[in-house]
């Protein structure tokens, strides 16, 4: 431990009887409590309403405090126990442990998809990835929409869709690479395996990255893999259909290839970068890669830096224009295709920038609390304590840190709240960076310790990983199951409705309509589900005249246990409900 670190931790060590490295862990968790206090203060001003406040108070706060307690309690555990745990690691080579950790991710992901999430895709990000995957699995780029339903497309899926003016075909507004992966997995009958396998790949890849970074320290590579594999965020997100496991895996594979170097390594890294940038949102991978490319310029590796810069300019240009190319390929009119080109991308970016406001800091604090509560108890404090040293270390460590800082700056300004997610998914693709900096910090804190205390610290590290994987991850999985269960019930109620059309009124009280307004991309299965507020009075009259119509509203959602908020109702939806009542239209689902 350095003199500077000892001076900062000495007072706390004397008061609590904490020896290195546990004094630094305690300081790290104290720093995280600043985020906790900010988040609680912000949530209190809004009356603790909304999804993010629900997660903060009911899920994250107790686990956050428990994780901090675990990290500190390790300092008081009997040294003999810790030494025994440290020796257990030597009973098998590091690659065997990494293989076992990766296999555990696969098993947990496959089982959890059915047991925890009941096969239900909670968020629209997940549903639309599967939506596009089903289109690709049919050999189509976009799904055709029958003429009778084209005018209803904005109500059949109101948000996150590609704006095709004619509505004669539809697909999501997300980039296609992740959906293409899901389509390939579905074709092989292994759709539920994709994200567990990608998460396992991330565990293997971080081990490979750490071996490249610290070739003389194999224990650091195993430690990085253990921190990542024991992250509840990694384990539970592997059970979902989010694109984030793919982002994490491809970022780490990219870095592994980048560090390998040579023509093969860098050429393969650029190819992986092309795929990673097109997974679902363009911003994520380039922000991870940019600091490493900048470091090449700072190191005066001119030819390689230029090659990467040109490659990423081409990659970003292609994916910005992807939708325009797609519509042109499908034969849409030139004006329609141009409407989703670079101008549309910039308009979306401008809409995000318009959301910047001071209140974003409170939402960001809540997101960071959720992130910390879903990691191994050692990773968040070690990352914070070591961030300054990583910056001073320059090189690859500084690039890893810069990627995290860049992403945090962007999402704080633009979209600090993820709404739903397991951990903080906007940092999921950077879990590898966090774990690598954390394990490097742990090594700095323990290298100068006497051999017996260093061995006991290694045992404490193993104990933290065991607690995180065997106790905290199941707890978080149970929390996810409890939260998702009413949404899955609401979705099943809507899917099983006998009426050919179900209208969803997410008012009085408000709830997330995206949880139930979902349709088969080819409109061939189940009722046509539409958001009432996205319809016109004439469309409601026509639907009611065609036959029976089902109705699902906020009262039914609340009765099922779906998270709801009392806000003023949409006047347009209120008027349409009056119209439906006058027409005796709309049977409440039961």
Coordinates of C-alpha atoms in Angstrom, one line a residue:
X1 CA 0.0 0.0 0.0
X2 CA 1.4 3.4 -0.9
X3 CA 2.0 6.2 1.7
X4 CA -0.7 8.3 0.0
X5 CA -3.3 5.5 0.3
X6 CA -2.2 4.7 3.9
X7 CA -2.7 8.4 4.9
X8 CA -6.2 8.4 3.4
X9 CA -7.2 5.1 5.1
X10 CA -5.3 5.4 8.3
X11 CA -8.0 7.1 10.4
X12 CA -10.7 4.7 9.3
X13 CA -8.3 1.7 10.0
X14 CA -7.6 2.9 13.5
X15 CA -11.3 3.4 14.3
X16 CA -12.6 0.1 12.8
X17 CA -9.6 -2.1 13.2
X18 CA -9.4 -2.6 9.5
X19 CA -6.1 -3.7 7.9
X20 CA -5.2 -3.3 4.2
X21 CA -6.8 -3.9 1.8
X22 CA -10.1 -3.8 3.7
X23 CA -9.6 -0.2 4.8
X24 CA -9.6 0.9 1.2
X25 CA -12.7 -1.2 0.5
X26 CA -14.5 0.6 3.3
X27 CA -13.5 3.9 1.9
X28 CA -14.7 2.8 -1.5
X29 CA -18.1 1.9 -0.2
X30 CA -18.3 5.2 1.7
X31 CA -17.7 7.0 -1.6
X32 CA -20.6 5.0 -3.2
X33 CA -22.8 6.2 -0.4
X34 CA -22.6 9.7 -1.9
X35 CA -24.5 8.3 -4.9
X36 CA -26.9 6.6 -2.5
X37 CA -27.7 9.8 -0.6
X38 CA -28.1 11.7 -3.9
X39 CA -30.4 9.1 -5.3
X40 CA -32.6 8.9 -2.2
X41 CA -32.8 12.7 -2.0
X42 CA -33.9 12.9 -5.6
X43 CA -36.4 10.1 -5.3
X44 CA -37.9 11.7 -2.2
X45 CA -38.7 14.9 -4.1
X46 CA -40.9 12.9 -6.5
X47 CA -42.6 11.0 -3.8
X48 CA -40.7 7.8 -4.5
X49 CA -42.9 7.2 -7.6
X50 CA -41.8 5.5 -10.8
X51 CA -39.9 2.4 -11.8
X52 CA -36.5 3.7 -10.8
X53 CA -37.6 4.8 -7.4
X54 CA -39.3 1.4 -6.9
X55 CA -36.1 -0.4 -7.6
X56 CA -34.0 2.0 -5.5
X57 CA -36.1 1.5 -2.3
X58 CA -37.3 -2.0 -2.6
X59 CA -34.4 -3.8 -4.2
X60 CA -31.2 -1.8 -4.3
X61 CA -31.0 -0.1 -0.9
X62 CA -31.0 -3.3 1.2
X63 CA -28.6 -5.1 -1.1
X64 CA -26.3 -2.1 -1.4
X65 CA -26.0 -1.9 2.4
X66 CA -25.5 -5.7 2.6
X67 CA -22.8 -5.7 0.0
X68 CA -20.9 -2.9 1.9
X69 CA -21.2 -4.9 5.1
X70 CA -19.9 -8.1 3.4
X71 CA -16.9 -6.2 2.1
X72 CA -16.0 -4.9 5.5
X73 CA -16.9 -8.1 7.4
X74 CA -14.3 -10.0 5.3
X75 CA -11.7 -8.1 7.3
X76 CA -12.9 -9.6 10.6
X77 CA -13.2 -13.2 9.3
X78 CA -10.8 -15.7 10.9
X79 CA -7.5 -15.7 9.1
X80 CA -7.3 -19.5 9.1
X81 CA -10.6 -19.7 7.2
X82 CA -9.4 -17.2 4.6
X83 CA -6.1 -19.1 4.2
X84 CA -8.0 -22.3 3.6
X85 CA -10.1 -20.7 0.9
X86 CA -7.0 -19.2 -0.7
X87 CA -5.5 -22.7 -0.9
X88 CA -8.6 -24.1 -2.6
X89 CA -7.9 -22.0 -5.7
X90 CA -4.6 -23.9 -6.3
X91 CA -6.4 -27.3 -6.5
X92 CA -7.1 -26.7 -10.2
X93 CA -5.4 -24.7 -12.9
X94 CA -6.8 -21.2 -13.6
X95 CA -8.2 -22.2 -17.1
X96 CA -10.3 -24.9 -15.3
X97 CA -11.8 -22.4 -12.9
X98 CA -12.5 -20.1 -15.8
X99 CA -14.2 -22.9 -17.7
X100 CA -16.3 -23.7 -14.6
X101 CA -17.3 -20.1 -14.1
X102 CA -18.3 -19.8 -17.8
X103 CA -20.3 -23.0 -17.6
X104 CA -22.1 -21.7 -14.5
X105 CA -23.1 -18.7 -16.5
X106 CA -24.6 -20.9 -19.3
X107 CA -26.5 -23.1 -16.9
X108 CA -27.9 -20.1 -14.9
X109 CA -28.9 -18.2 -18.0
X110 CA -30.8 -21.1 -19.6
X111 CA -32.5 -22.2 -16.4
X112 CA -33.2 -18.6 -15.4
X113 CA -34.9 -17.7 -18.7
X114 CA -37.6 -20.2 -17.9
X115 CA -37.7 -20.2 -14.1
X116 CA -37.0 -16.5 -13.3
X117 CA -38.5 -14.8 -16.4
X118 CA -41.0 -17.5 -17.4
X119 CA -40.0 -17.1 -21.0
X120 CA -41.4 -13.5 -21.0
X121 CA -39.4 -10.6 -22.4
X122 CA -40.0 -7.7 -20.1
X123 CA -38.6 -4.7 -21.9
X124 CA -39.3 -3.6 -25.5
X125 CA -35.6 -3.7 -26.1
X126 CA -35.8 -7.5 -25.6
X127 CA -39.1 -7.9 -27.4
X128 CA -38.1 -6.0 -30.5
X129 CA -34.8 -7.9 -30.7
X130 CA -36.9 -11.0 -30.9
X131 CA -39.4 -9.3 -33.2
X132 CA -36.6 -8.6 -35.7
X133 CA -35.1 -12.1 -35.2
X134 CA -38.4 -13.7 -36.2
X135 CA -38.4 -11.6 -39.4
X136 CA -34.8 -12.6 -40.2
X137 CA -35.5 -16.2 -39.5
X138 CA -38.1 -16.1 -42.2
X139 CA -35.5 -14.8 -44.7
X140 CA -36.9 -11.3 -44.7
X141 CA -35.3 -8.0 -43.8
X142 CA -38.7 -6.4 -42.8
X143 CA -42.1 -8.0 -42.3
X144 CA -44.9 -7.1 -44.8
X145 CA -48.0 -5.6 -43.3
X146 CA -51.4 -6.6 -44.8
X147 CA -53.3 -3.6 -46.3
X148 CA -56.1 -3.9 -43.8
X149 CA -53.8 -3.2 -40.9
X150 CA -51.4 -0.6 -42.3
X151 CA -53.2 2.4 -41.0
X152 CA -53.1 0.8 -37.5
X153 CA -49.3 0.3 -37.5
X154 CA -48.6 3.3 -35.2
X155 CA -51.0 1.8 -32.6
X156 CA -49.8 -1.8 -33.1
X157 CA -46.3 -0.7 -32.0
X158 CA -46.1 2.9 -31.0
X159 CA -42.4 3.4 -30.2
X160 CA -38.9 2.3 -31.3
X161 CA -40.0 1.3 -34.8
X162 CA -38.5 2.3 -38.1
X163 CA -40.6 5.1 -39.6
X164 CA -41.8 3.6 -43.0
X165 CA -44.2 6.2 -44.4
X166 CA -46.3 3.7 -46.3
X167 CA -46.6 1.2 -43.4
X168 CA -46.5 -1.6 -45.9
X169 CA -43.7 -3.2 -44.0
X170 CA -42.2 -2.9 -40.5
X171 CA -39.3 -3.6 -38.3
X172 CA -37.7 -2.1 -35.2
X173 CA -35.5 1.0 -35.4
X174 CA -32.6 -0.9 -33.9
X175 CA -29.5 -2.0 -35.8
X176 CA -29.7 -5.6 -36.9
X177 CA -26.6 -7.6 -35.7
X178 CA -28.0 -8.8 -32.4
X179 CA -31.3 -9.7 -33.9
X180 CA -29.4 -11.6 -36.6
X181 CA -27.6 -13.6 -33.9
X182 CA -30.9 -14.4 -32.3
X183 CA -32.4 -15.4 -35.7
X184 CA -29.5 -17.9 -36.2
X185 CA -29.9 -19.2 -32.7
X186 CA -33.7 -19.6 -33.2
X187 CA -33.1 -21.5 -36.5
X188 CA -30.9 -23.9 -34.6
X189 CA -33.5 -24.3 -31.9
X190 CA -31.3 -22.6 -29.3
X191 CA -32.8 -19.2 -28.9
X192 CA -32.5 -19.3 -25.1
X193 CA -28.8 -20.3 -25.3
X194 CA -27.6 -17.2 -27.1
X195 CA -27.2 -14.7 -24.2
X196 CA -25.9 -17.3 -21.7
X197 CA -23.2 -18.3 -24.3
X198 CA -22.3 -14.7 -24.9
X199 CA -22.0 -14.1 -21.2
X200 CA -19.8 -17.2 -20.9
X201 CA -17.7 -15.9 -23.8
X202 CA -17.2 -12.6 -21.9
X203 CA -15.8 -14.6 -18.9
X204 CA -13.4 -16.4 -21.1
X205 CA -12.4 -13.2 -23.0
X206 CA -11.7 -11.2 -19.9
X207 CA -9.4 -13.9 -18.8
X208 CA -7.6 -13.7 -22.2
X209 CA -7.5 -9.9 -22.0
X210 CA -6.0 -9.9 -18.5
X211 CA -3.4 -12.5 -19.6
X212 CA -2.3 -10.1 -22.3
X213 CA -2.3 -7.1 -20.0
X214 CA -0.4 -8.9 -17.2
X215 CA 1.3 -11.9 -18.7
X216 CA 3.5 -12.5 -15.6
X217 CA 0.4 -12.4 -13.2
X218 CA -2.0 -15.3 -14.1
X219 CA -3.8 -14.9 -10.7
X220 CA -4.9 -11.4 -11.9
X221 CA -6.5 -12.9 -15.0
X222 CA -8.4 -15.5 -12.8
X223 CA -9.4 -12.7 -10.4
X224 CA -10.9 -10.6 -13.3
X225 CA -12.8 -13.6 -14.6
X226 CA -14.1 -14.4 -11.1
X227 CA -15.3 -10.8 -10.5
X228 CA -17.1 -10.7 -13.8
X229 CA -18.7 -14.2 -13.5
X230 CA -19.9 -13.4 -9.9
X231 CA -21.6 -10.2 -11.0
X232 CA -25.4 -10.6 -10.5
X233 CA -25.8 -8.2 -13.4
X234 CA -23.9 -10.6 -15.7
X235 CA -25.8 -13.7 -14.4
X236 CA -29.3 -12.3 -14.5
X237 CA -28.9 -10.4 -17.8
X238 CA -27.8 -13.7 -19.3
X239 CA -31.3 -14.9 -18.7
X240 CA -32.8 -12.1 -20.9
X241 CA -32.9 -11.1 -24.5
X242 CA -31.1 -7.8 -24.1
X243 CA -28.4 -6.9 -26.6
X244 CA -26.0 -6.0 -23.7
X245 CA -24.4 -9.5 -23.3
X246 CA -23.4 -9.3 -26.9
X247 CA -22.0 -5.8 -26.4
X248 CA -19.9 -7.0 -23.4
X249 CA -18.7 -10.2 -25.1
X250 CA -17.7 -8.4 -28.4
X251 CA -16.0 -5.5 -26.6
X252 CA -13.8 -8.0 -24.6
X253 CA -13.1 -10.1 -27.7
X254 CA -12.2 -6.9 -29.6
X255 CA -9.8 -5.9 -26.8
X256 CA -8.3 -9.4 -26.7
X257 CA -7.6 -9.1 -30.4
X258 CA -6.4 -5.5 -30.2
X259 CA -3.9 -6.5 -27.5
X260 CA -2.8 -9.5 -29.5
X261 CA -1.7 -7.2 -32.2
X262 CA -0.2 -8.0 -35.6
X263 CA -2.1 -7.9 -38.9
X264 CA -4.3 -10.8 -37.9
X265 CA -5.2 -9.4 -34.5
X266 CA -5.9 -5.8 -35.6
X267 CA -7.7 -6.9 -38.8
X268 CA -9.9 -9.3 -36.7
X269 CA -10.5 -6.5 -34.2
X270 CA -11.8 -4.2 -36.9
X271 CA -14.1 -6.9 -38.1
X272 CA -15.4 -7.5 -34.6
X273 CA -15.8 -3.8 -34.2
X274 CA -18.0 -3.6 -37.3
X275 CA -20.3 -6.3 -35.8
X276 CA -20.3 -4.7 -32.3
X277 CA -21.2 -1.3 -33.6
X278 CA -24.2 -2.7 -35.4
X279 CA -25.6 -4.8 -32.5
X280 CA -28.5 -2.5 -31.7
X281 CA -27.4 1.1 -30.9
X282 CA -24.4 2.6 -32.6
X283 CA -23.1 4.6 -29.6
X284 CA -22.0 1.7 -27.3
X285 CA -19.0 0.1 -29.0
X286 CA -17.3 3.2 -30.5
X287 CA -17.2 4.8 -27.1
X288 CA -15.5 1.7 -25.7
X289 CA -13.0 1.5 -28.6
X290 CA -12.3 5.3 -29.0
X291 CA -9.9 5.7 -26.0
X292 CA -7.7 2.8 -27.2
X293 CA -7.5 4.4 -30.7
X294 CA -6.7 7.7 -29.1
X295 CA -3.9 6.0 -27.1
X296 CA -2.5 4.8 -30.4
X297 CA -2.3 8.4 -31.6
X298 CA -0.7 9.4 -28.2
X299 CA 1.8 6.6 -28.6
X300 CA 2.7 7.9 -32.1
X301 CA 1.8 4.7 -33.8
X302 CA 0.7 6.7 -36.7
X303 CA -0.1 4.0 -39.3
X304 CA -2.1 1.8 -36.9
X305 CA -3.9 4.8 -35.4
X306 CA -4.8 6.0 -38.9
X307 CA -6.0 2.6 -40.0
X308 CA -8.3 2.3 -36.9
X309 CA -9.6 5.9 -37.4
X310 CA -10.5 5.3 -41.0
X311 CA -12.0 1.9 -40.2
X312 CA -14.3 3.3 -37.5
X313 CA -15.3 6.3 -39.7
X314 CA -16.4 3.8 -42.3
X315 CA -18.1 1.5 -39.8
X316 CA -20.1 4.4 -38.2
X317 CA -21.0 5.8 -41.6
X318 CA -22.3 2.5 -42.8
X319 CA -24.5 1.9 -39.7
X320 CA -25.8 5.4 -39.8
X321 CA -27.0 4.8 -43.4
X322 CA -28.0 1.2 -42.8
X323 CA -31.8 1.8 -42.6
X324 CA -31.7 3.9 -45.8
X325 CA -29.8 1.2 -47.6
X326 CA -32.2 -1.4 -46.3
X327 CA -35.3 0.4 -47.5
X328 CA -33.7 1.1 -50.9
X329 CA -32.9 -2.6 -51.2
X330 CA -36.5 -3.5 -50.4
X331 CA -37.8 -1.2 -53.2
X332 CA -39.2 1.7 -51.1
X333 CA -39.4 5.0 -52.9
X334 CA -36.3 7.2 -52.8
X335 CA -38.0 9.8 -50.6
X336 CA -39.1 7.2 -48.1
X337 CA -35.7 5.6 -47.9
X338 CA -34.0 8.9 -47.5
X339 CA -36.3 9.7 -44.5
X340 CA -34.4 7.2 -42.4
X341 CA -30.8 8.1 -43.4
X342 CA -28.3 10.3 -41.7
X343 CA -30.8 13.1 -41.2
X344 CA -33.1 10.8 -39.2
X345 CA -30.1 9.6 -37.1
X346 CA -29.3 13.2 -36.3
X347 CA -32.9 14.0 -35.5
X348 CA -33.0 11.2 -33.0
X349 CA -29.7 12.4 -31.5
X350 CA -31.2 15.9 -31.2
X351 CA -34.2 14.6 -29.5
X352 CA -32.0 12.9 -26.9
X353 CA -30.0 16.0 -26.4
X354 CA -33.2 18.0 -25.8
X355 CA -33.7 15.9 -22.6
X356 CA -30.7 17.3 -20.8
X357 CA -31.7 18.8 -17.5
X358 CA -30.2 19.2 -14.0
X359 CA -32.6 16.5 -12.6
X360 CA -30.6 14.0 -14.6
X361 CA -28.0 13.9 -11.8
X362 CA -30.5 12.3 -9.4
X363 CA -31.6 9.7 -11.9
X364 CA -28.0 8.9 -12.7
X365 CA -27.2 8.5 -9.0
X366 CA -30.0 6.0 -8.7
X367 CA -28.7 4.1 -11.7
X368 CA -25.2 4.0 -10.2
X369 CA -26.6 2.7 -6.9
X370 CA -28.3 0.0 -8.8
X371 CA -25.1 -0.8 -10.7
X372 CA -23.1 -1.1 -7.5
X373 CA -25.7 -3.3 -5.8
X374 CA -25.7 -5.8 -8.6
X375 CA -21.9 -6.4 -8.6
X376 CA -19.5 -8.5 -6.6
X377 CA -19.0 -6.7 -3.3
X378 CA -15.4 -6.0 -4.1
X379 CA -15.7 -4.6 -7.6
X380 CA -17.5 -1.2 -7.0
X381 CA -15.2 0.0 -4.2
X382 CA -12.0 -1.3 -5.9
X383 CA -13.0 0.5 -9.1
X384 CA -13.6 3.8 -7.4
X385 CA -10.5 3.6 -5.2
X386 CA -8.3 2.7 -8.1
X387 CA -9.7 5.1 -10.7
X388 CA -7.2 7.9 -10.0
X389 CA -4.3 5.5 -10.1
X390 CA -5.5 4.0 -13.4
X391 CA -5.7 7.5 -14.9
X392 CA -2.1 8.2 -13.8
X393 CA -1.0 4.8 -15.1
X394 CA -1.9 5.8 -18.6
X395 CA -1.8 3.2 -21.4
X396 CA -4.5 0.6 -21.5
X397 CA -5.7 1.2 -18.0
X398 CA -6.4 4.8 -18.7
X399 CA -8.2 3.8 -21.9
X400 CA -10.4 1.3 -19.9
X401 CA -11.3 4.0 -17.4
X402 CA -11.9 6.6 -20.1
X403 CA -14.5 4.3 -21.8
X404 CA -16.4 4.1 -18.5
X405 CA -16.2 7.9 -17.9
X406 CA -17.3 8.7 -21.5
X407 CA -20.3 6.5 -21.3
X408 CA -21.3 7.9 -17.9
X409 CA -21.0 11.4 -19.2
X410 CA -23.1 10.7 -22.2
X411 CA -25.9 8.8 -20.4
X412 CA -26.0 11.4 -17.6
X413 CA -26.6 14.1 -20.1
X414 CA -29.0 12.2 -22.3
X415 CA -30.7 9.2 -20.8
X416 CA -29.7 8.5 -17.2
X417 CA -32.6 6.2 -16.4
X418 CA -32.8 2.8 -18.0
X419 CA -36.4 2.3 -16.6
X420 CA -36.1 -1.4 -16.3
X421 CA -33.0 -3.6 -16.2
X422 CA -30.9 -5.9 -14.0
X423 CA -28.1 -3.8 -12.6
X424 CA -27.4 -0.8 -14.9
X425 CA -27.5 -2.1 -18.4
X426 CA -26.0 1.1 -20.0
X427 CA -22.8 0.1 -18.3
X428 CA -23.1 -3.6 -19.0
X429 CA -20.8 -3.5 -22.0
X430 CA -18.2 -2.0 -19.7
X431 CA -18.4 -4.6 -16.9
X432 CA -15.1 -6.0 -18.2
X433 CA -13.4 -2.6 -17.9
X434 CA -14.7 -2.2 -14.3
X435 CA -13.5 -5.7 -13.3
X436 CA -10.1 -5.3 -14.9
X437 CA -9.5 -2.0 -13.1
X438 CA -10.8 -3.6 -9.8
X439 CA -8.5 -6.6 -10.0
X440 CA -5.5 -4.3 -10.8
X441 CA -6.4 -2.2 -7.8
X442 CA -6.7 -5.2 -5.5
X443 CA -3.2 -6.3 -6.6
X444 CA -1.8 -2.8 -5.9
X445 CA -3.3 -3.0 -2.4
X446 CA -2.1 -6.5 -1.5
X447 CA 1.3 -6.8 -3.2
X448 CA 3.2 -5.1 -0.3
X449 CA 1.5 -7.2 2.4
X450 CA 3.5 -9.9 4.2
X451 CA 3.0 -13.3 2.7
X452 CA 0.5 -14.7 5.3
X453 CA -1.7 -11.6 5.1
X454 CA -1.5 -11.6 1.3
X455 CA -2.6 -15.3 1.3
X456 CA -5.5 -14.5 3.7
X457 CA -6.5 -11.6 1.5
X458 CA -6.6 -13.9 -1.5
X459 CA -8.9 -16.2 0.5
X460 CA -11.1 -13.2 1.3
X461 CA -11.3 -12.4 -2.4
X462 CA -12.4 -15.9 -3.1
X463 CA -15.0 -15.7 -0.3
X464 CA -16.4 -12.5 -1.8
X465 CA -16.8 -14.2 -5.2
X466 CA -18.5 -17.2 -3.6
X467 CA -20.9 -15.0 -1.6
X468 CA -21.7 -13.0 -4.7
X469 CA -22.3 -16.0 -6.9
X470 CA -24.0 -18.3 -4.4
X471 CA -26.0 -15.9 -2.3
X472 CA -26.4 -12.5 -4.0
X473 CA -27.0 -13.7 -7.5
X474 CA -29.9 -16.0 -6.4
X475 CA -31.3 -13.1 -4.3
X476 CA -31.2 -10.8 -7.3
X477 CA -32.7 -13.6 -9.5
X478 CA -35.6 -13.8 -6.9
X479 CA -36.0 -10.0 -7.0
X480 CA -36.2 -10.2 -10.8
X481 CA -38.8 -13.0 -10.7
X482 CA -40.9 -11.1 -8.2
X483 CA -40.9 -8.0 -10.3
X484 CA -41.5 -9.7 -13.7
X485 CA -44.3 -12.1 -12.5
X486 CA -47.2 -9.6 -12.7
X487 CA -46.0 -8.3 -16.1
X488 CA -45.8 -11.8 -17.4
X489 CA -49.4 -12.4 -16.1
X490 CA -50.6 -9.3 -17.8
X491 CA -49.0 -10.2 -21.1
X492 CA -50.5 -13.7 -20.9
X493 CA -53.9 -12.3 -20.2
X494 CA -53.7 -10.1 -23.3
X495 CA -52.2 -12.9 -25.5
X496 CA -55.0 -15.3 -24.6
X497 CA -57.9 -13.0 -25.1
X498 CA -60.5 -14.5 -27.4
X499 CA -61.3 -11.2 -29.2
X500 CA -59.5 -10.5 -32.5
X501 CA -58.5 -7.0 -31.3
X502 CA -57.4 -5.9 -27.8
X503 CA -57.1 -2.2 -27.0
X504 CA -54.7 -1.1 -24.2
X505 CA -55.5 2.1 -22.3
X506 CA -52.4 2.8 -20.1
X507 CA -54.2 5.6 -18.1
X508 CA -55.9 5.9 -14.7
X509 CA -53.4 4.8 -13.5
X510 CA -50.5 5.0 -15.9
X511 CA -48.4 1.9 -16.6
X512 CA -45.8 0.8 -19.1
X513 CA -47.9 0.0 -22.2
X514 CA -44.8 -1.6 -23.9
X515 CA -45.2 -4.6 -21.5
X516 CA -48.4 -5.7 -23.3
X517 CA -48.7 -3.8 -26.6
X518 CA -46.9 -6.5 -28.6
X519 CA -47.7 -8.2 -31.8
X520 CA -46.4 -11.0 -34.0
X521 CA -44.4 -9.3 -36.8
X522 CA -46.4 -11.1 -39.4
X523 CA -49.7 -10.4 -37.6
X524 CA -50.6 -14.1 -37.9
X525 CA -50.9 -15.1 -34.2
X526 CA -53.0 -13.9 -31.3
X527 CA -55.2 -10.8 -31.1
X528 CA -54.1 -7.6 -32.7
X529 CA -53.0 -5.5 -29.6
X530 CA -53.2 -1.7 -30.0
X531 CA -52.5 1.3 -27.8
X532 CA -55.8 3.2 -27.5
X533 CA -54.2 6.6 -27.3
X534 CA -52.5 6.1 -30.7
X535 CA -55.8 5.6 -32.5
X536 CA -58.2 8.1 -33.9
X537 CA -61.9 8.3 -33.2
X538 CA -62.7 7.0 -36.7
X539 CA -60.3 4.0 -36.2
X540 CA -61.9 3.1 -32.9
X541 CA -65.4 3.3 -34.4
X542 CA -64.3 1.0 -37.3
X543 CA -62.7 -1.5 -35.0
X544 CA -65.8 -1.6 -32.8
X545 CA -68.0 -2.1 -35.8
X546 CA -65.9 -5.0 -37.1
X547 CA -66.5 -7.3 -34.1
X548 CA -65.7 -8.0 -30.5
X549 CA -62.9 -5.8 -28.9
X550 CA -61.1 -6.6 -25.7
X551 CA -59.9 -3.9 -23.3
X552 CA -57.0 -3.9 -20.9
X553 CA -56.4 -0.7 -18.8
X554 CA -54.5 0.6 -15.8
X555 CA -57.0 -0.7 -13.2
X556 CA -56.5 -4.2 -14.5
X557 CA -52.7 -3.7 -14.6
X558 CA -52.7 -2.5 -11.0
X559 CA -54.9 -5.4 -9.8
X560 CA -52.3 -7.9 -11.3
X561 CA -49.5 -6.1 -9.4
X562 CA -48.0 -4.2 -12.3
X563 CA -46.1 -1.1 -11.3
X564 CA -48.4 1.9 -11.8
X565 CA -48.2 5.6 -11.3
X566 CA -51.1 8.1 -10.6
X567 CA -50.6 10.9 -13.2
X568 CA -53.2 13.0 -15.1
X569 CA -54.8 10.8 -17.8
X570 CA -54.3 11.5 -21.5
X571 CA -57.4 13.6 -22.6
X572 CA -57.4 11.9 -26.0
X573 CA -57.6 8.5 -24.4
X574 CA -60.3 9.6 -22.1
X575 CA -62.4 10.9 -25.0
X576 CA -61.9 7.5 -26.8
X577 CA -63.0 5.6 -23.7
X578 CA -66.2 7.7 -23.7
X579 CA -66.7 6.8 -27.3
X580 CA -66.2 3.1 -26.6
X581 CA -68.7 3.3 -23.8
X582 CA -71.3 4.9 -26.0
X583 CA -70.8 2.1 -28.6
X584 CA -70.9 -0.6 -25.9
X585 CA -67.5 -1.6 -27.1
X586 CA -64.6 -3.2 -25.2
X587 CA -64.9 -6.2 -22.9
X588 CA -62.5 -5.9 -19.9
X589 CA -60.2 -8.9 -19.9
X590 CA -60.4 -11.3 -17.0

